[in-house]
């Protein structure tokens, strides 16, 4: 993966500022930077940070496709599926729902295609049509199912199929951490940043909402908009400006169009999705980036899945109606709240 892959997709002005006095811990896991920010009066913060690292590692050994020992890698290596931890089965079920609702735009069976692009980057030339066709032959979320056998969760798949949960796994792990932080840790409030996924919990002492800055995809040091979040809300951002394959001086985004195997081009620079379910938000951000604004708004209006979204184009953005009053576009951005 090209340099810059670890930059955060979101800025957290309030959490990062020393003035506000959050206690923070940052670490690397699941191919991303994770930052836990706790209200400054949190008792036993060091213990909470250690517990967050431990729980993240528990998630990593399930979802990390790059670790051959992870539950996901073992599932991928199995012929037609196997018994898996409940956490993995739940995420595969949700991924299948998002795949169905998005008409296949979210496709978690593209691992052979991602691997092809990674190898293409290493050798310095684009994948050939033949290579792409071969890698696309095994795709198809419809061949993946989750069943229960003797009380255990089993994922079934076509022989040779391999799953890529890179578009949903971080949000799923983030959700696990957020429920620990909000329900068990004793921390009164805080912010959790998981790569392109941010979640907040509790209530700030002054009663004001959390404010998250969405990065301007065309200017990594700039802001496209500020978004208000309340405790229990997640925001996930997908874009192709920070993770990409670089081949012969050209950048190829890591979010793929399942039809062609080439980087998706839905006409957007990035998409932010606000939900109460971090795994759903993560998957939907990836799906909406593929779909683009028009089809994305159609999915929103279908009410198949509960979410709000911000579609970021070059110099402009559109928010879904539920974000009216909660989002402020930065100067220079043409801003629009879509009709319901
Ligand atoms: P995200 O950063 O959450 O948008 O997820 C992007 C990651 O999801 C990529 O790095 C791939 O691992 C995987 N991916 C790529 N294209 C798709 C797609 N169309 N549907 C689902 N996952 C994808
Ligand atoms: Mg995603």
Short mmCIF file of C-alpha atoms and ligand atoms in Angstrom, two decimals:
data_model
loop_
_atom_site.label_atom_id
_atom_site.label_comp_id
_atom_site.label_asym_id
_atom_site.label_seq_id
_atom_site.Cartn_x
_atom_site.Cartn_y
_atom_site.Cartn_z
CA UNK A 1 0.00 0.00 0.00
CA UNK A 2 1.32 3.43 -0.90
CA UNK A 3 2.80 5.84 1.59
CA UNK A 4 0.24 7.95 3.40
CA UNK A 5 -2.01 5.00 4.08
CA UNK A 6 -2.00 5.72 7.77
CA UNK A 7 -3.16 9.31 7.63
CA UNK A 8 -6.48 9.80 9.36
CA UNK A 9 -9.43 10.47 7.12
CA UNK A 10 -11.00 12.65 9.79
CA UNK A 11 -9.69 15.43 11.92
CA UNK A 12 -10.71 15.82 15.49
CA UNK A 13 -10.12 19.43 16.42
CA UNK A 14 -11.71 19.19 19.83
CA UNK A 15 -10.11 15.88 20.71
CA UNK A 16 -6.66 16.80 19.48
CA UNK A 17 -6.44 20.23 21.06
CA UNK A 18 -4.52 20.28 24.32
CA UNK A 19 -6.86 23.00 25.58
CA UNK A 20 -9.74 20.62 25.97
CA UNK A 21 -7.53 18.25 27.89
CA UNK A 22 -8.53 14.85 26.61
CA UNK A 23 -6.36 11.98 27.78
CA UNK A 24 -5.31 10.08 24.66
CA UNK A 25 -3.66 6.84 23.63
CA UNK A 26 -2.72 5.96 20.03
CA UNK A 27 -1.57 2.65 18.62
CA UNK A 28 -1.38 0.74 15.36
CA UNK A 29 -3.57 -2.27 14.66
CA UNK A 30 -5.60 -3.65 11.75
CA UNK A 31 -3.47 -1.64 9.32
CA UNK A 32 -4.57 1.67 10.79
CA UNK A 33 -3.99 4.20 13.57
CA UNK A 34 -6.37 3.88 16.50
CA UNK A 35 -6.76 6.76 18.94
CA UNK A 36 -8.73 6.57 22.18
CA UNK A 37 -9.55 9.98 23.70
CA UNK A 38 -11.12 10.05 27.16
CA UNK A 39 -12.60 12.95 29.12
CA UNK A 40 -9.85 14.46 31.23
CA UNK A 41 -11.40 13.47 34.55
CA UNK A 42 -11.62 9.79 33.63
CA UNK A 43 -10.46 7.64 36.55
CA UNK A 44 -8.00 4.82 35.79
CA UNK A 45 -7.46 5.98 32.20
CA UNK A 46 -4.29 3.89 31.83
CA UNK A 47 -6.25 0.74 32.69
CA UNK A 48 -8.92 1.66 30.13
CA UNK A 49 -6.29 2.28 27.44
CA UNK A 50 -4.73 -1.12 28.13
CA UNK A 51 -8.15 -2.78 27.95
CA UNK A 52 -8.86 -1.04 24.61
CA UNK A 53 -5.58 -2.36 23.20
CA UNK A 54 -6.39 -5.86 24.46
CA UNK A 55 -9.89 -5.84 22.97
CA UNK A 56 -8.61 -4.46 19.67
CA UNK A 57 -6.15 -7.35 19.48
CA UNK A 58 -9.05 -9.77 20.09
CA UNK A 59 -10.79 -8.24 17.06
CA UNK A 60 -7.64 -8.24 14.97
CA UNK A 61 -7.09 -11.97 15.34
CA UNK A 62 -10.58 -12.46 13.93
CA UNK A 63 -10.64 -9.94 11.05
CA UNK A 64 -7.02 -9.38 9.96
CA UNK A 65 -6.84 -10.77 6.42
CA UNK A 66 -3.06 -10.25 6.39
CA UNK A 67 -2.51 -12.55 9.39
CA UNK A 68 -2.61 -16.19 8.21
CA UNK A 69 -3.65 -17.24 11.73
CA UNK A 70 -6.74 -15.00 11.89
CA UNK A 71 -10.20 -16.57 11.85
CA UNK A 72 -10.89 -14.80 8.53
CA UNK A 73 -7.71 -16.20 6.93
CA UNK A 74 -8.60 -19.70 8.13
CA UNK A 75 -12.07 -19.31 6.66
CA UNK A 76 -10.51 -18.15 3.38
CA UNK A 77 -8.16 -21.14 3.34
CA UNK A 78 -11.03 -23.60 3.93
CA UNK A 79 -12.57 -25.28 0.90
CA UNK A 80 -16.24 -24.44 1.27
CA UNK A 81 -16.54 -22.74 4.65
CA UNK A 82 -16.20 -23.65 8.33
CA UNK A 83 -17.30 -22.92 11.89
CA UNK A 84 -16.28 -19.38 12.83
CA UNK A 85 -16.46 -17.15 15.93
CA UNK A 86 -19.88 -15.49 16.32
CA UNK A 87 -18.28 -12.05 15.83
CA UNK A 88 -17.10 -13.06 12.35
CA UNK A 89 -20.43 -14.65 11.43
CA UNK A 90 -22.29 -11.49 12.50
CA UNK A 91 -20.07 -9.27 10.35
CA UNK A 92 -20.40 -11.57 7.33
CA UNK A 93 -24.22 -11.52 7.76
CA UNK A 94 -24.23 -7.72 7.89
CA UNK A 95 -21.85 -7.51 4.92
CA UNK A 96 -24.25 -9.72 2.97
CA UNK A 97 -27.17 -7.42 3.86
CA UNK A 98 -25.28 -4.33 2.68
CA UNK A 99 -24.23 -6.15 -0.47
CA UNK A 100 -27.84 -7.01 -1.23
CA UNK A 101 -29.20 -3.54 -0.38
CA UNK A 102 -26.52 -1.84 -2.51
CA UNK A 103 -27.18 -4.03 -5.55
CA UNK A 104 -23.73 -5.61 -5.20
CA UNK A 105 -21.76 -2.34 -4.96
CA UNK A 106 -20.51 -3.54 -1.58
CA UNK A 107 -18.78 -6.79 -2.50
CA UNK A 108 -16.77 -8.55 0.20
CA UNK A 109 -15.59 -11.32 -2.16
CA UNK A 110 -13.05 -9.21 -4.06
CA UNK A 111 -9.94 -10.38 -2.21
CA UNK A 112 -8.42 -11.97 -5.37
CA UNK A 113 -8.87 -8.62 -7.16
CA UNK A 114 -7.31 -6.58 -4.32
CA UNK A 115 -4.43 -9.06 -4.23
CA UNK A 116 -3.99 -8.66 -7.98
CA UNK A 117 -3.72 -4.87 -7.59
CA UNK A 118 -1.25 -5.25 -4.73
CA UNK A 119 0.91 -7.53 -6.89
CA UNK A 120 0.54 -5.15 -9.84
CA UNK A 121 1.88 -2.34 -7.67
CA UNK A 122 4.83 -4.49 -6.61
CA UNK A 123 5.76 -5.43 -10.19
CA UNK A 124 5.04 -1.90 -11.54
CA UNK A 125 2.52 -2.69 -14.30
CA UNK A 126 -1.28 -2.72 -14.50
CA UNK A 127 -3.22 -5.97 -14.15
CA UNK A 128 -4.04 -7.45 -17.55
CA UNK A 129 -7.62 -8.06 -18.70
CA UNK A 130 -7.03 -11.80 -18.39
CA UNK A 131 -5.74 -11.49 -14.85
CA UNK A 132 -8.74 -9.35 -13.88
CA UNK A 133 -11.21 -11.76 -15.47
CA UNK A 134 -9.65 -14.67 -13.56
CA UNK A 135 -9.72 -12.74 -10.27
CA UNK A 136 -13.34 -11.67 -10.83
CA UNK A 137 -14.48 -15.20 -11.67
CA UNK A 138 -14.79 -16.19 -8.02
CA UNK A 139 -16.62 -13.10 -6.85
CA UNK A 140 -20.22 -13.14 -5.72
CA UNK A 141 -21.59 -12.36 -2.27
CA UNK A 142 -24.65 -14.45 -3.19
CA UNK A 143 -22.58 -17.63 -2.79
CA UNK A 144 -21.80 -16.80 0.84
CA UNK A 145 -24.23 -17.74 3.60
CA UNK A 146 -24.24 -17.91 7.38
CA UNK A 147 -25.99 -20.81 9.10
CA UNK A 148 -26.12 -22.24 12.61
CA UNK A 149 -25.19 -25.88 13.11
CA UNK A 150 -25.40 -27.44 16.59
CA UNK A 151 -25.40 -23.98 18.13
CA UNK A 152 -22.23 -22.89 16.30
CA UNK A 153 -22.00 -20.29 13.52
CA UNK A 154 -20.87 -21.63 10.17
CA UNK A 155 -19.99 -19.54 7.10
CA UNK A 156 -20.46 -21.37 3.78
CA UNK A 157 -18.89 -20.15 0.55
CA UNK A 158 -18.13 -21.44 -2.92
CA UNK A 159 -14.93 -23.53 -3.09
CA UNK A 160 -11.94 -21.25 -3.57
CA UNK A 161 -13.84 -18.07 -2.70
CA UNK A 162 -12.00 -15.66 -0.39
CA UNK A 163 -13.56 -12.87 1.64
CA UNK A 164 -12.21 -9.35 2.15
CA UNK A 165 -13.74 -7.61 5.14
CA UNK A 166 -11.46 -4.56 4.75
CA UNK A 167 -14.53 -2.42 4.04
CA UNK A 168 -16.37 -3.32 7.26
CA UNK A 169 -13.97 -4.88 9.79
CA UNK A 170 -12.63 -1.65 11.30
CA UNK A 171 -16.13 -0.35 11.93
CA UNK A 172 -17.04 -3.68 13.54
CA UNK A 173 -13.99 -3.55 15.82
CA UNK A 174 -14.70 0.08 16.64
CA UNK A 175 -18.21 -0.85 17.70
CA UNK A 176 -16.85 -3.48 20.10
CA UNK A 177 -14.56 -0.88 21.68
CA UNK A 178 -17.26 1.76 21.85
CA UNK A 179 -19.65 -0.53 23.73
CA UNK A 180 -16.89 -1.32 26.23
CA UNK A 181 -16.04 2.38 26.62
CA UNK A 182 -19.61 3.57 27.00
CA UNK A 183 -21.05 0.75 29.11
CA UNK A 184 -18.19 -0.78 31.11
CA UNK A 185 -15.13 1.42 31.33
CA UNK A 186 -16.43 4.10 33.69
CA UNK A 187 -15.18 6.86 31.36
CA UNK A 188 -17.76 9.68 31.27
CA UNK A 189 -17.26 10.65 27.64
CA UNK A 190 -14.77 10.41 24.82
CA UNK A 191 -13.93 9.95 21.18
CA UNK A 192 -12.67 6.86 19.40
CA UNK A 193 -10.90 7.14 16.06
CA UNK A 194 -10.30 4.01 14.01
CA UNK A 195 -8.77 4.97 10.69
CA UNK A 196 -11.61 6.50 8.70
CA UNK A 197 -14.12 5.67 11.42
CA UNK A 198 -14.86 7.92 14.39
CA UNK A 199 -17.33 7.34 17.20
CA UNK A 200 -18.24 9.31 20.32
CA UNK A 201 -19.76 8.27 23.63
CA UNK A 202 -21.21 9.94 26.72
CA UNK A 203 -21.89 13.60 27.16
CA UNK A 204 -19.41 16.44 27.46
CA UNK A 205 -19.57 18.31 30.80
CA UNK A 206 -20.66 21.56 29.12
CA UNK A 207 -23.48 19.74 27.32
CA UNK A 208 -22.30 20.77 23.84
CA UNK A 209 -22.23 18.18 21.04
CA UNK A 210 -19.02 16.63 19.78
CA UNK A 211 -17.78 18.33 16.61
CA UNK A 212 -15.88 16.28 14.05
CA UNK A 213 -14.13 17.88 11.07
CA UNK A 214 -14.39 16.09 7.73
CA UNK A 215 -11.17 16.41 5.83
CA UNK A 216 -11.13 18.10 2.43
CA UNK A 217 -10.14 15.23 0.11
CA UNK A 218 -8.41 17.67 -2.26
CA UNK A 219 -6.37 19.31 0.48
CA UNK A 220 -5.29 17.00 3.31
CA UNK A 221 -4.66 19.94 5.64
CA UNK A 222 -8.07 21.52 4.92
CA UNK A 223 -11.59 20.88 6.16
CA UNK A 224 -14.64 20.23 3.98
CA UNK A 225 -17.22 20.45 6.76
CA UNK A 226 -17.85 20.20 10.49
CA UNK A 227 -20.31 17.65 11.74
CA UNK A 228 -22.04 17.48 15.13
CA UNK A 229 -22.31 14.05 16.73
CA UNK A 230 -24.05 12.88 19.91
CA UNK A 231 -22.93 10.04 22.20
CA UNK A 232 -23.40 6.64 20.53
CA UNK A 233 -23.05 7.96 16.97
CA UNK A 234 -20.48 6.74 14.46
CA UNK A 235 -19.16 8.45 11.35
CA UNK A 236 -17.28 6.48 8.68
CA UNK A 237 -15.48 8.06 5.75
CA UNK A 238 -14.51 6.34 2.52
CA UNK A 239 -12.45 7.92 -0.22
CA UNK A 240 -9.64 6.95 -2.50
CA UNK A 241 -7.33 9.83 -1.64
CA UNK A 242 -5.34 8.19 1.12
CA UNK A 243 -5.24 4.49 0.33
CA UNK A 244 -4.31 3.62 -3.20
CA UNK A 245 -2.05 1.50 -5.39
CA UNK A 246 0.65 3.47 -7.18
CA UNK A 247 1.66 2.06 -10.56
CA UNK A 248 3.92 3.87 -12.99
CA UNK A 249 3.36 7.20 -11.20
CA UNK A 250 -0.47 6.89 -11.35
CA UNK A 251 -2.68 6.44 -8.31
CA UNK A 252 -5.38 3.75 -8.37
CA UNK A 253 -7.93 3.91 -5.54
CA UNK A 254 -8.33 0.86 -3.30
CA UNK A 255 -12.14 0.79 -3.49
CA UNK A 256 -13.01 -1.40 -6.45
CA UNK A 257 -15.92 -1.48 -8.84
CA UNK A 258 -17.12 -5.10 -8.52
CA UNK A 259 -18.25 -5.07 -12.15
CA UNK A 260 -14.88 -4.23 -13.68
CA UNK A 261 -12.30 -4.89 -10.98
CA UNK A 262 -10.96 -1.37 -11.64
CA UNK A 263 -11.01 1.40 -9.01
CA UNK A 264 -14.58 2.61 -8.44
CA UNK A 265 -15.52 5.97 -9.89
CA UNK A 266 -18.89 7.07 -8.63
CA UNK A 267 -17.95 10.72 -9.20
CA UNK A 268 -17.23 11.40 -5.51
CA UNK A 269 -14.08 12.41 -3.68
CA UNK A 270 -15.34 10.95 -0.42
CA UNK A 271 -18.46 9.91 1.46
CA UNK A 272 -19.18 10.16 5.17
CA UNK A 273 -21.90 8.00 6.73
CA UNK A 274 -23.45 8.65 10.16
CA UNK A 275 -25.09 5.71 11.96
CA UNK A 276 -25.66 4.14 15.35
CA UNK A 277 -23.94 0.99 14.07
CA UNK A 278 -20.23 1.31 13.28
CA UNK A 279 -20.00 -1.83 11.12
CA UNK A 280 -23.00 -0.78 9.05
CA UNK A 281 -21.61 2.75 8.64
CA UNK A 282 -18.20 1.43 7.53
CA UNK A 283 -19.72 -0.90 4.94
CA UNK A 284 -22.15 1.76 3.71
CA UNK A 285 -19.41 4.38 3.26
CA UNK A 286 -17.57 1.95 0.99
CA UNK A 287 -20.81 1.06 -0.84
CA UNK A 288 -21.86 4.70 -1.36
CA UNK A 289 -18.42 5.62 -2.70
CA UNK A 290 -18.95 2.96 -5.40
CA UNK A 291 -22.59 3.92 -6.06
CA UNK A 292 -22.10 7.69 -6.28
CA UNK A 293 -24.52 10.35 -5.10
CA UNK A 294 -27.60 9.61 -7.19
CA UNK A 295 -27.76 5.87 -6.53
CA UNK A 296 -26.62 6.51 -2.96
CA UNK A 297 -29.56 8.86 -2.40
CA UNK A 298 -31.88 6.22 -3.88
CA UNK A 299 -30.58 3.72 -1.32
CA UNK A 300 -31.14 6.33 1.42
CA UNK A 301 -34.70 6.97 0.30
CA UNK A 302 -35.45 3.25 0.08
CA UNK A 303 -35.09 3.18 3.91
CA UNK A 304 -33.69 -0.35 3.68
CA UNK A 305 -30.91 0.68 6.04
CA UNK A 306 -30.86 3.45 8.66
CA UNK A 307 -28.16 6.06 7.99
CA UNK A 308 -27.38 9.67 7.11
CA UNK A 309 -24.64 10.63 4.66
CA UNK A 310 -22.51 13.45 3.28
CA UNK A 311 -21.44 13.16 -0.36
CA UNK A 312 -18.28 15.17 -1.07
CA UNK A 313 -17.56 16.28 -4.64
CA UNK A 314 -14.90 18.63 -5.96
CA UNK A 315 -15.74 21.92 -4.21
CA UNK A 316 -19.20 20.90 -3.05
CA UNK A 317 -21.10 18.60 -0.77
CA UNK A 318 -24.63 17.30 -0.26
CA UNK A 319 -26.00 16.04 3.05
CA UNK A 320 -29.05 13.85 3.62
CA UNK A 321 -32.00 15.61 5.33
CA UNK A 322 -31.37 14.09 8.78
CA UNK A 323 -28.10 16.07 9.02
CA UNK A 324 -29.77 19.46 8.50
CA UNK A 325 -28.62 21.76 11.30
CA UNK A 326 -25.82 19.37 12.29
CA UNK A 327 -23.38 20.08 9.47
CA UNK A 328 -21.56 23.26 8.46
CA UNK A 329 -19.67 23.32 5.18
CA UNK A 330 -16.28 25.02 5.22
CA UNK A 331 -15.81 28.24 3.29
CA UNK A 332 -15.52 27.60 -0.44
CA UNK A 333 -17.71 24.50 -0.38
CA UNK A 334 -21.03 24.67 -2.12
CA UNK A 335 -23.37 23.10 0.36
CA UNK A 336 -26.72 21.49 -0.17
CA UNK A 337 -29.10 19.48 1.99
CA UNK A 338 -30.92 17.01 -0.19
CA UNK A 339 -34.70 16.93 -0.34
CA UNK A 340 -36.18 14.04 1.68
P1 LIG B 1 -13.07 1.41 3.27
O1 LIG B 1 -11.76 2.04 3.55
O2 LIG B 1 -13.88 1.10 4.49
O3 LIG B 1 -13.88 2.12 2.23
O4 LIG B 1 -12.77 -0.04 2.70
C1 LIG B 1 -11.98 -0.23 1.57
C2 LIG B 1 -11.45 -1.64 1.58
O5 LIG B 1 -12.54 -2.55 1.34
C3 LIG B 1 -10.45 -1.92 0.48
O6 LIG B 1 -9.13 -1.64 0.92
C4 LIG B 1 -10.68 -3.39 0.20
O7 LIG B 1 -10.06 -4.17 1.20
C5 LIG B 1 -12.17 -3.54 0.39
N1 LIG B 1 -12.98 -3.25 -0.82
C6 LIG B 1 -12.57 -2.71 -2.00
N2 LIG B 1 -13.60 -2.56 -2.86
C7 LIG B 1 -14.70 -3.00 -2.19
C8 LIG B 1 -16.09 -3.10 -2.54
N3 LIG B 1 -16.58 -2.71 -3.73
N4 LIG B 1 -16.93 -3.61 -1.61
C9 LIG B 1 -16.48 -4.01 -0.39
N5 LIG B 1 -15.20 -3.95 -0.01
C10 LIG B 1 -14.31 -3.44 -0.90
MG1 LIG B 2 -15.85 0.94 4.77
#
